[in-house]
PDB file of C-alpha atoms in Angstrom:
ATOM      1  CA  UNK A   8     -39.191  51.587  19.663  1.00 55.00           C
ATOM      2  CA  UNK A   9     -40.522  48.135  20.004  1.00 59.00           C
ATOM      3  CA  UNK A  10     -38.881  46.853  16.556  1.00 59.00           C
ATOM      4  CA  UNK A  11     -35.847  48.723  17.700  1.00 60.00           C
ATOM      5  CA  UNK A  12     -35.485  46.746  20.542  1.00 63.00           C
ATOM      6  CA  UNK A  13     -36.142  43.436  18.628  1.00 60.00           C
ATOM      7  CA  UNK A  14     -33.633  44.716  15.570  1.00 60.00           C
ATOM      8  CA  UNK A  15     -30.922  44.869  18.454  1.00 60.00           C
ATOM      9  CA  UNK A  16     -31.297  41.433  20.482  1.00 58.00           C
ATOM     10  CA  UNK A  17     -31.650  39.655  17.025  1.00 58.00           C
ATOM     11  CA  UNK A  18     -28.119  41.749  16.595  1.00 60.00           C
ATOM     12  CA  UNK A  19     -26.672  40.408  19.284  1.00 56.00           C
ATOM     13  CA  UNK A  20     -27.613  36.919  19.284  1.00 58.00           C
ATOM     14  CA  UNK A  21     -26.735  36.615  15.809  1.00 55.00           C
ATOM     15  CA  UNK A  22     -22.911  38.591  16.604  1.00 59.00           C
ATOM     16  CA  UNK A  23     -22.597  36.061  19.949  1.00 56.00           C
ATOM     17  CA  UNK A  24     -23.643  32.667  17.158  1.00 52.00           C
ATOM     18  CA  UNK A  25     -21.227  33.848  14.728  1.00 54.00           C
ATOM     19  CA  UNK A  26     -18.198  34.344  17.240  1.00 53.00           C
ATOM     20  CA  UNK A  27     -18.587  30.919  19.014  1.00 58.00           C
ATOM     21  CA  UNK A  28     -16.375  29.188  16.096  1.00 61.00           C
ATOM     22  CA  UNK A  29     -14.591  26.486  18.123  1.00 73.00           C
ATOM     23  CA  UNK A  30     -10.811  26.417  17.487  1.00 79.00           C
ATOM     24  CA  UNK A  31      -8.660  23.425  17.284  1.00 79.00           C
ATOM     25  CA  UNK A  32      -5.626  23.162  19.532  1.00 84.00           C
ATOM     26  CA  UNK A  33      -4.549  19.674  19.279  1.00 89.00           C
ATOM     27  CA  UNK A  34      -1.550  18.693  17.633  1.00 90.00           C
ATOM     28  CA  UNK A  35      -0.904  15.474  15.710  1.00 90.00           C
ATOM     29  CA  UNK A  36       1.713  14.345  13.073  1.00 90.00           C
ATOM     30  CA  UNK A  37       1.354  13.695   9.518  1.00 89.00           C
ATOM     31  CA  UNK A  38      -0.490  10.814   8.269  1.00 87.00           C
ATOM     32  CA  UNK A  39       1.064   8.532   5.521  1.00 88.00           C
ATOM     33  CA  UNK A  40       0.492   7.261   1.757  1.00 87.00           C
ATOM     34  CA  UNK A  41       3.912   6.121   1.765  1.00 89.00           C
ATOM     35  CA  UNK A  42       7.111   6.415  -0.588  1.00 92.00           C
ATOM     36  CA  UNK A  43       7.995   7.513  -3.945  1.00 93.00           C
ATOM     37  CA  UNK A  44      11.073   7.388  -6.071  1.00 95.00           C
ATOM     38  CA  UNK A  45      12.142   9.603  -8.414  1.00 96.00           C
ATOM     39  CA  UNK A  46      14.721  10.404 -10.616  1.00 95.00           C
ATOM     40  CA  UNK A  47      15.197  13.671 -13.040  1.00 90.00           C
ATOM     41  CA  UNK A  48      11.989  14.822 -11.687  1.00 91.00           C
ATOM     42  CA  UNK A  49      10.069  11.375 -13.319  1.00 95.00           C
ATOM     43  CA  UNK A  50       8.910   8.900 -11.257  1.00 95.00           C
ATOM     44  CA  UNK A  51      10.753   5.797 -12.086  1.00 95.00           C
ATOM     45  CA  UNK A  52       9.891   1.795 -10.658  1.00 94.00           C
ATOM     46  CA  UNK A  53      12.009   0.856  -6.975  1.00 94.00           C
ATOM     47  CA  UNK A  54      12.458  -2.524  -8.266  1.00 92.00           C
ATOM     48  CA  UNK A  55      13.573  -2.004 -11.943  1.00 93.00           C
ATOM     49  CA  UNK A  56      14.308   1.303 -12.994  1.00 94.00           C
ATOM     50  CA  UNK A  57      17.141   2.222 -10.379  1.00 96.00           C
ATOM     51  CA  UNK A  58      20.751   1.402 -11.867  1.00 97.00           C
ATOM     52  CA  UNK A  59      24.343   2.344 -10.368  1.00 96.00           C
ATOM     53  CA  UNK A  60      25.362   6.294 -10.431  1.00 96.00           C
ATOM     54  CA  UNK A  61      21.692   7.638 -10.982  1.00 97.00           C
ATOM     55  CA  UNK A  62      20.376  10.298  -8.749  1.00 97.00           C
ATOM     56  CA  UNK A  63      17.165   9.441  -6.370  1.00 98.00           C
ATOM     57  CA  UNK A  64      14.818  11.058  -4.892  1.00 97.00           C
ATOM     58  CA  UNK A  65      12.873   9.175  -2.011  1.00 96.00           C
ATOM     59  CA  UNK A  66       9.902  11.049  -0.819  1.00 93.00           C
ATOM     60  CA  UNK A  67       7.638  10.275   1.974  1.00 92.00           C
ATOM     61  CA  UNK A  68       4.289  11.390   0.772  1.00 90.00           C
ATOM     62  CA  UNK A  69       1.844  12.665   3.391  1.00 88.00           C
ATOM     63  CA  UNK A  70      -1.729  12.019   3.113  1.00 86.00           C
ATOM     64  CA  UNK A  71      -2.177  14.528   5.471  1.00 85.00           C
ATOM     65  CA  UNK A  72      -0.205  17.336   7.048  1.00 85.00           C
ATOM     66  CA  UNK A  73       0.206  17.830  10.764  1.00 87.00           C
ATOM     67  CA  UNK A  74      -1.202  19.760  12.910  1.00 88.00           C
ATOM     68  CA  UNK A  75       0.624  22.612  15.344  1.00 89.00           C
ATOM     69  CA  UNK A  76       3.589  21.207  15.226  1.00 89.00           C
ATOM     70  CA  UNK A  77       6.647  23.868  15.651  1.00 86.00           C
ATOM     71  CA  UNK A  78       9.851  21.598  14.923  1.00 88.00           C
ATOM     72  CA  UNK A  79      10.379  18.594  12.978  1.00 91.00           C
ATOM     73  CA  UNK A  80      14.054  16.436  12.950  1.00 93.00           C
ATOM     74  CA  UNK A  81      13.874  14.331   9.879  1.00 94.00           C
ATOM     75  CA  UNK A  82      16.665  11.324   9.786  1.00 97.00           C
ATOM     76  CA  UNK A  83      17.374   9.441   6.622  1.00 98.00           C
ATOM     77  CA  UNK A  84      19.248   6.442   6.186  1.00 98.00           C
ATOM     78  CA  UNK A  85      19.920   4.273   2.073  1.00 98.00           C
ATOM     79  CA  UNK A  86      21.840   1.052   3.215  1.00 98.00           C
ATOM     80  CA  UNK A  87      23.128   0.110   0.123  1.00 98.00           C
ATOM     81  CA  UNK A  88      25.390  -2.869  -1.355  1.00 98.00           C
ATOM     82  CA  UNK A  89      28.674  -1.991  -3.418  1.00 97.00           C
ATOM     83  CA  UNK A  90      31.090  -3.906  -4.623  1.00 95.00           C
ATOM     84  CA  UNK A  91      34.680  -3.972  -3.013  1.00 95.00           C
ATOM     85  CA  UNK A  92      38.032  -3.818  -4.913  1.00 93.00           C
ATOM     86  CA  UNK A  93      38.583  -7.122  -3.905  1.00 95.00           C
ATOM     87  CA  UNK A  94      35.777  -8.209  -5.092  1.00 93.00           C
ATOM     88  CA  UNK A  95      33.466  -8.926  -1.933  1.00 95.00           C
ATOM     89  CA  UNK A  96      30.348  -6.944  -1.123  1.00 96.00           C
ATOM     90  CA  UNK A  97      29.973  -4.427   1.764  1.00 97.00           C
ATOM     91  CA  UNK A  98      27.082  -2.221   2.763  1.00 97.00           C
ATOM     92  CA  UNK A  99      27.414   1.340   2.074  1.00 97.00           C
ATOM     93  CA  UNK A 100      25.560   3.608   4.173  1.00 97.00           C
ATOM     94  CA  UNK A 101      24.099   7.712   3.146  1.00 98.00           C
ATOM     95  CA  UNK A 102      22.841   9.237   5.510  1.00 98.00           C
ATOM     96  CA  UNK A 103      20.556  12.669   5.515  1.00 96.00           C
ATOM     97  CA  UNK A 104      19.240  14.807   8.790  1.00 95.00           C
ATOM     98  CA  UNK A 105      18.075  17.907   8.958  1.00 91.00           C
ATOM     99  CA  UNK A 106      15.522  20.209  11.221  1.00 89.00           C
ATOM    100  CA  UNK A 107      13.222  22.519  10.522  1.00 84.00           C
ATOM    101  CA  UNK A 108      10.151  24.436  11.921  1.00 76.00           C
ATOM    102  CA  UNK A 109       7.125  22.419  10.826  1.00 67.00           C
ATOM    103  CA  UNK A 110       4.119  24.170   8.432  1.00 57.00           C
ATOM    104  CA  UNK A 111       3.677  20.795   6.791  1.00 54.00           C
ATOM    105  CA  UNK A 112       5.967  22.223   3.998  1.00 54.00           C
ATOM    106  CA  UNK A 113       9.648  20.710   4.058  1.00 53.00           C
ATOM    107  CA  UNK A 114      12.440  21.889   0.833  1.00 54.00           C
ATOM    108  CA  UNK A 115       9.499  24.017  -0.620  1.00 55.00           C
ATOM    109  CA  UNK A 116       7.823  20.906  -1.268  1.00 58.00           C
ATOM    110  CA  UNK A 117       4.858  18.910   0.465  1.00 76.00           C
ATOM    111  CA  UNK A 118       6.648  16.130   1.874  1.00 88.00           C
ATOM    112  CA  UNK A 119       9.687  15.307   3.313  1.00 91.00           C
ATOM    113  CA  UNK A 120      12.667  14.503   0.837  1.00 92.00           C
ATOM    114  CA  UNK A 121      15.805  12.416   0.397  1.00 96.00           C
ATOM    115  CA  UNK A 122      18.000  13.124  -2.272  1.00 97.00           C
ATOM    116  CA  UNK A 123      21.311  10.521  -2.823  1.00 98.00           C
ATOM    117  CA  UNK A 124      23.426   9.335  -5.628  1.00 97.00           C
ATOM    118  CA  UNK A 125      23.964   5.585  -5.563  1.00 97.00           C
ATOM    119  CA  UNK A 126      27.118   4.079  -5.888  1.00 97.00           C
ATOM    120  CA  UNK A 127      28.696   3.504  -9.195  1.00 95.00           C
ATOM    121  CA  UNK A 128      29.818  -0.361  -8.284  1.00 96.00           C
ATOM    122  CA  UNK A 129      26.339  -0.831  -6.444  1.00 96.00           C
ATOM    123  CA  UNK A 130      23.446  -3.961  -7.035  1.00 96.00           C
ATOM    124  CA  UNK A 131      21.348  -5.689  -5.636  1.00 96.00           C
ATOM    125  CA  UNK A 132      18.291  -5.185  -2.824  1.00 95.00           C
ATOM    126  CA  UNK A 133      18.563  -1.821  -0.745  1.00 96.00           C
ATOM    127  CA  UNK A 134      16.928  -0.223   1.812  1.00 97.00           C
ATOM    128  CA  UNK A 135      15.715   3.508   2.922  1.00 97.00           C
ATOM    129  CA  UNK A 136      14.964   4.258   6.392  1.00 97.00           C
ATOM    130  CA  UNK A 137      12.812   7.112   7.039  1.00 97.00           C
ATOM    131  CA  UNK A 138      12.365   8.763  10.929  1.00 96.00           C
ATOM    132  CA  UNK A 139      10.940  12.188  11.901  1.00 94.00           C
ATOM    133  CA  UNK A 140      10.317  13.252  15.436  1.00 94.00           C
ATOM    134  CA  UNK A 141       7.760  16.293  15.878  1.00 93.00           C
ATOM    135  CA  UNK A 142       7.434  18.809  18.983  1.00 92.00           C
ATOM    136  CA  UNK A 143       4.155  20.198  19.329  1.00 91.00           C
ATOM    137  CA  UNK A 144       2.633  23.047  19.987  1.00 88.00           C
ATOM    138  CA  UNK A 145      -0.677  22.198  21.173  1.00 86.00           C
ATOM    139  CA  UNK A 146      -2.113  19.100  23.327  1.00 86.00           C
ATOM    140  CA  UNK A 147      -0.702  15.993  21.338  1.00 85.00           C
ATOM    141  CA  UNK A 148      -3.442  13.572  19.962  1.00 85.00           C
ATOM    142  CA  UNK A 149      -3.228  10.426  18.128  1.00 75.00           C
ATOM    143  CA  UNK A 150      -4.118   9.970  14.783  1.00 72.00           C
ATOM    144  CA  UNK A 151      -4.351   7.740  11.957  1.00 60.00           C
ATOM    145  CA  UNK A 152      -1.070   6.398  12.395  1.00 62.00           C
ATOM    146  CA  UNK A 153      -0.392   4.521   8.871  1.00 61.00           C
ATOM    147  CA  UNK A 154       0.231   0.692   7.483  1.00 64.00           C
ATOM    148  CA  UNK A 155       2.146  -1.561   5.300  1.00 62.00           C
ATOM    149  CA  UNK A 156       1.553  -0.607   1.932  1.00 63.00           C
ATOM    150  CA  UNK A 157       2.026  -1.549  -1.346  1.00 64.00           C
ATOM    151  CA  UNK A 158       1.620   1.422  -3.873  1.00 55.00           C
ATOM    152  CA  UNK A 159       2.155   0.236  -7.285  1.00 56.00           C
ATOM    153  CA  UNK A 160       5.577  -0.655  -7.485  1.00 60.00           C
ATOM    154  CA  UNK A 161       6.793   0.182  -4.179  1.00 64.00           C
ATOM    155  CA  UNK A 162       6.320  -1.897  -0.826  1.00 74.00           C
ATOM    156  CA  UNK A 163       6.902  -0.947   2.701  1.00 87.00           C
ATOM    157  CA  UNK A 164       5.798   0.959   5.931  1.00 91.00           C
ATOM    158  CA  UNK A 165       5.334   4.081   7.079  1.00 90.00           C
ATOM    159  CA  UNK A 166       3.866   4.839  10.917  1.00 89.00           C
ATOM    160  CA  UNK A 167       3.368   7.671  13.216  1.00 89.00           C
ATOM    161  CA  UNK A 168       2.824   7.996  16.724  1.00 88.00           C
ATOM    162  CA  UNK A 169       2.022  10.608  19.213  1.00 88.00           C
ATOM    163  CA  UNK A 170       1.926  11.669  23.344  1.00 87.00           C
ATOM    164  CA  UNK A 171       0.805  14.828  24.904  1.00 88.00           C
ATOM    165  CA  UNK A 172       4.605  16.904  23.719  1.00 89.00           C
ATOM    166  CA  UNK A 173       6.022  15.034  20.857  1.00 91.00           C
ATOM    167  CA  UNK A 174       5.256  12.435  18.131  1.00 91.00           C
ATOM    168  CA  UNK A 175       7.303  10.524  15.780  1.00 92.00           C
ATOM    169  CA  UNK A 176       7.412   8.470  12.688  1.00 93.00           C
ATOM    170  CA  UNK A 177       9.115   5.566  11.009  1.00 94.00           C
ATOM    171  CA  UNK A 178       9.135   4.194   7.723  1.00 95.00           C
ATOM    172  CA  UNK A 179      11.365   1.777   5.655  1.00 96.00           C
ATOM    173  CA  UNK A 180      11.202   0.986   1.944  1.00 95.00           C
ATOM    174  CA  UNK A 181      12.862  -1.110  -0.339  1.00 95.00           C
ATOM    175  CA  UNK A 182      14.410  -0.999  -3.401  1.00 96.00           C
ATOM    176  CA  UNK A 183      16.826  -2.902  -5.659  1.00 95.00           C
ATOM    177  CA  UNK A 184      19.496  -1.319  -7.913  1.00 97.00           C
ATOM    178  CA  UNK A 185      19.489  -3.240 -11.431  1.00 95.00           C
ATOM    179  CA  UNK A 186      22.656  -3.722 -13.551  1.00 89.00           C
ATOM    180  CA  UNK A 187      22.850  -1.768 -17.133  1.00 82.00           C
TER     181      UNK A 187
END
C-alpha cells in the first residue's frame, strides 16, 4: 500500500509539472530583413536590372512573423518617373491596398507582396513605399522594430512599431529604372 501511495503523488506531481506550460499572449508585429525585387520569379538588381514595361515584384521580407495578430491593412505606393508627350517628366503613381486576417502568411506566400508593371516611357530613380497597420489580438508588445539596411543591392528602411491594440510598419526602398 505504501508504494501505492508513493506511485500516485509521484503521478500527480509529475501530471501538475507537465500542465504548467506557460502560454504566450502578447502580440507584436513582424520584424524586418527588408526588400526584394523580383521579376519572372528571379531576383533581379534595384539599381540595374529594372528597365521600362517589365513586371516587379517588391517583397517585404520578414525576419520574423507576428504574433496574434487578427487583421493586417497593407498599403503600397511605386512613385515612378515617365516621360510626357511633350516631352517633360511627371511622376506616375501605382498604388496597391489590401486587408487580410493575419497568420503571418499574405498571397500564399511568407511576406507581404507588391506586384506592378512599370511604365513603358519610364527612367530614372523611383521609389516604393511600404505601410501595414496590425490589430491585435493579445496585449501589444514591442519588438525588434527594424533599421536602415543595405542588403546586397538594395538600400532602404523598414520599421515597426507597436501599443497595447495595434502596431504598424513603414518601409521605403529605392530603385532606378535603366534604359534598354
Amino acid at each position: 500500500m505504501k508504494h501505492y501511495s508513493l506511485f500516485v503523488v509521484l503521478t500527480c506531481i509529475l501530471i501538475s509539472l507537465s500542465s504548467c506550460k506557460k502560454n504566450d499572449y502578447s502580440s507584436y508585429p513582424p520584424t524586418w530583413k527588408g526588400f526584394q525585387f523580383t521579376s519572372n520569379a528571379q531576383e533581379v538588381n534595384p539599381r540595374t536590372g529594372i528597365f521600362a514595361g517589365d513586371k516587379i515584384t517588391v517583397i517585404a521580407m520578414q525576419d520574423q512573423k507576428g504574433h496574434l495578430i487578427n487583421a493586417t491593412t497593407y498599403n503600397w505606393t511605386a512613385i515612378i518617373p515617365v516621360e510626357q508627350e511633350d516631352g517633360s517628366w511627371k511622376n506616375d503613381t501605382i498604388k496597391k491596398s489590401y486587408h487580410t486576417n493575419y497568420d503571418g502568411y499574405v498571397d500564399g506566400n511568407f511576406d507581404p507582396t507588391f506586384q506592378f508593371t512599370v511604365p513603358v516611357k519610364a527612367l530614372g530613380p523611383s521609389t516604393v513605399k511600404f505601410s501595414a497597420t496590425y490589430a491585435f489580438s493579445g496585449e501589444g508588445i514591442q519588438v525588434s522594430d527594424g533599421s536602415n539596411y543595405e542588403s546586397g543591392s538594395a538600400s532602404g528602411y523598414i520599421y515597426s512599431t507597436s501599443s497595447a491594440a495595434y502596431g504598424s510598419a513603414n518601409g521605403s526602398v529605392r530603385f532606378t529604372v535603366n534604359a534598354k
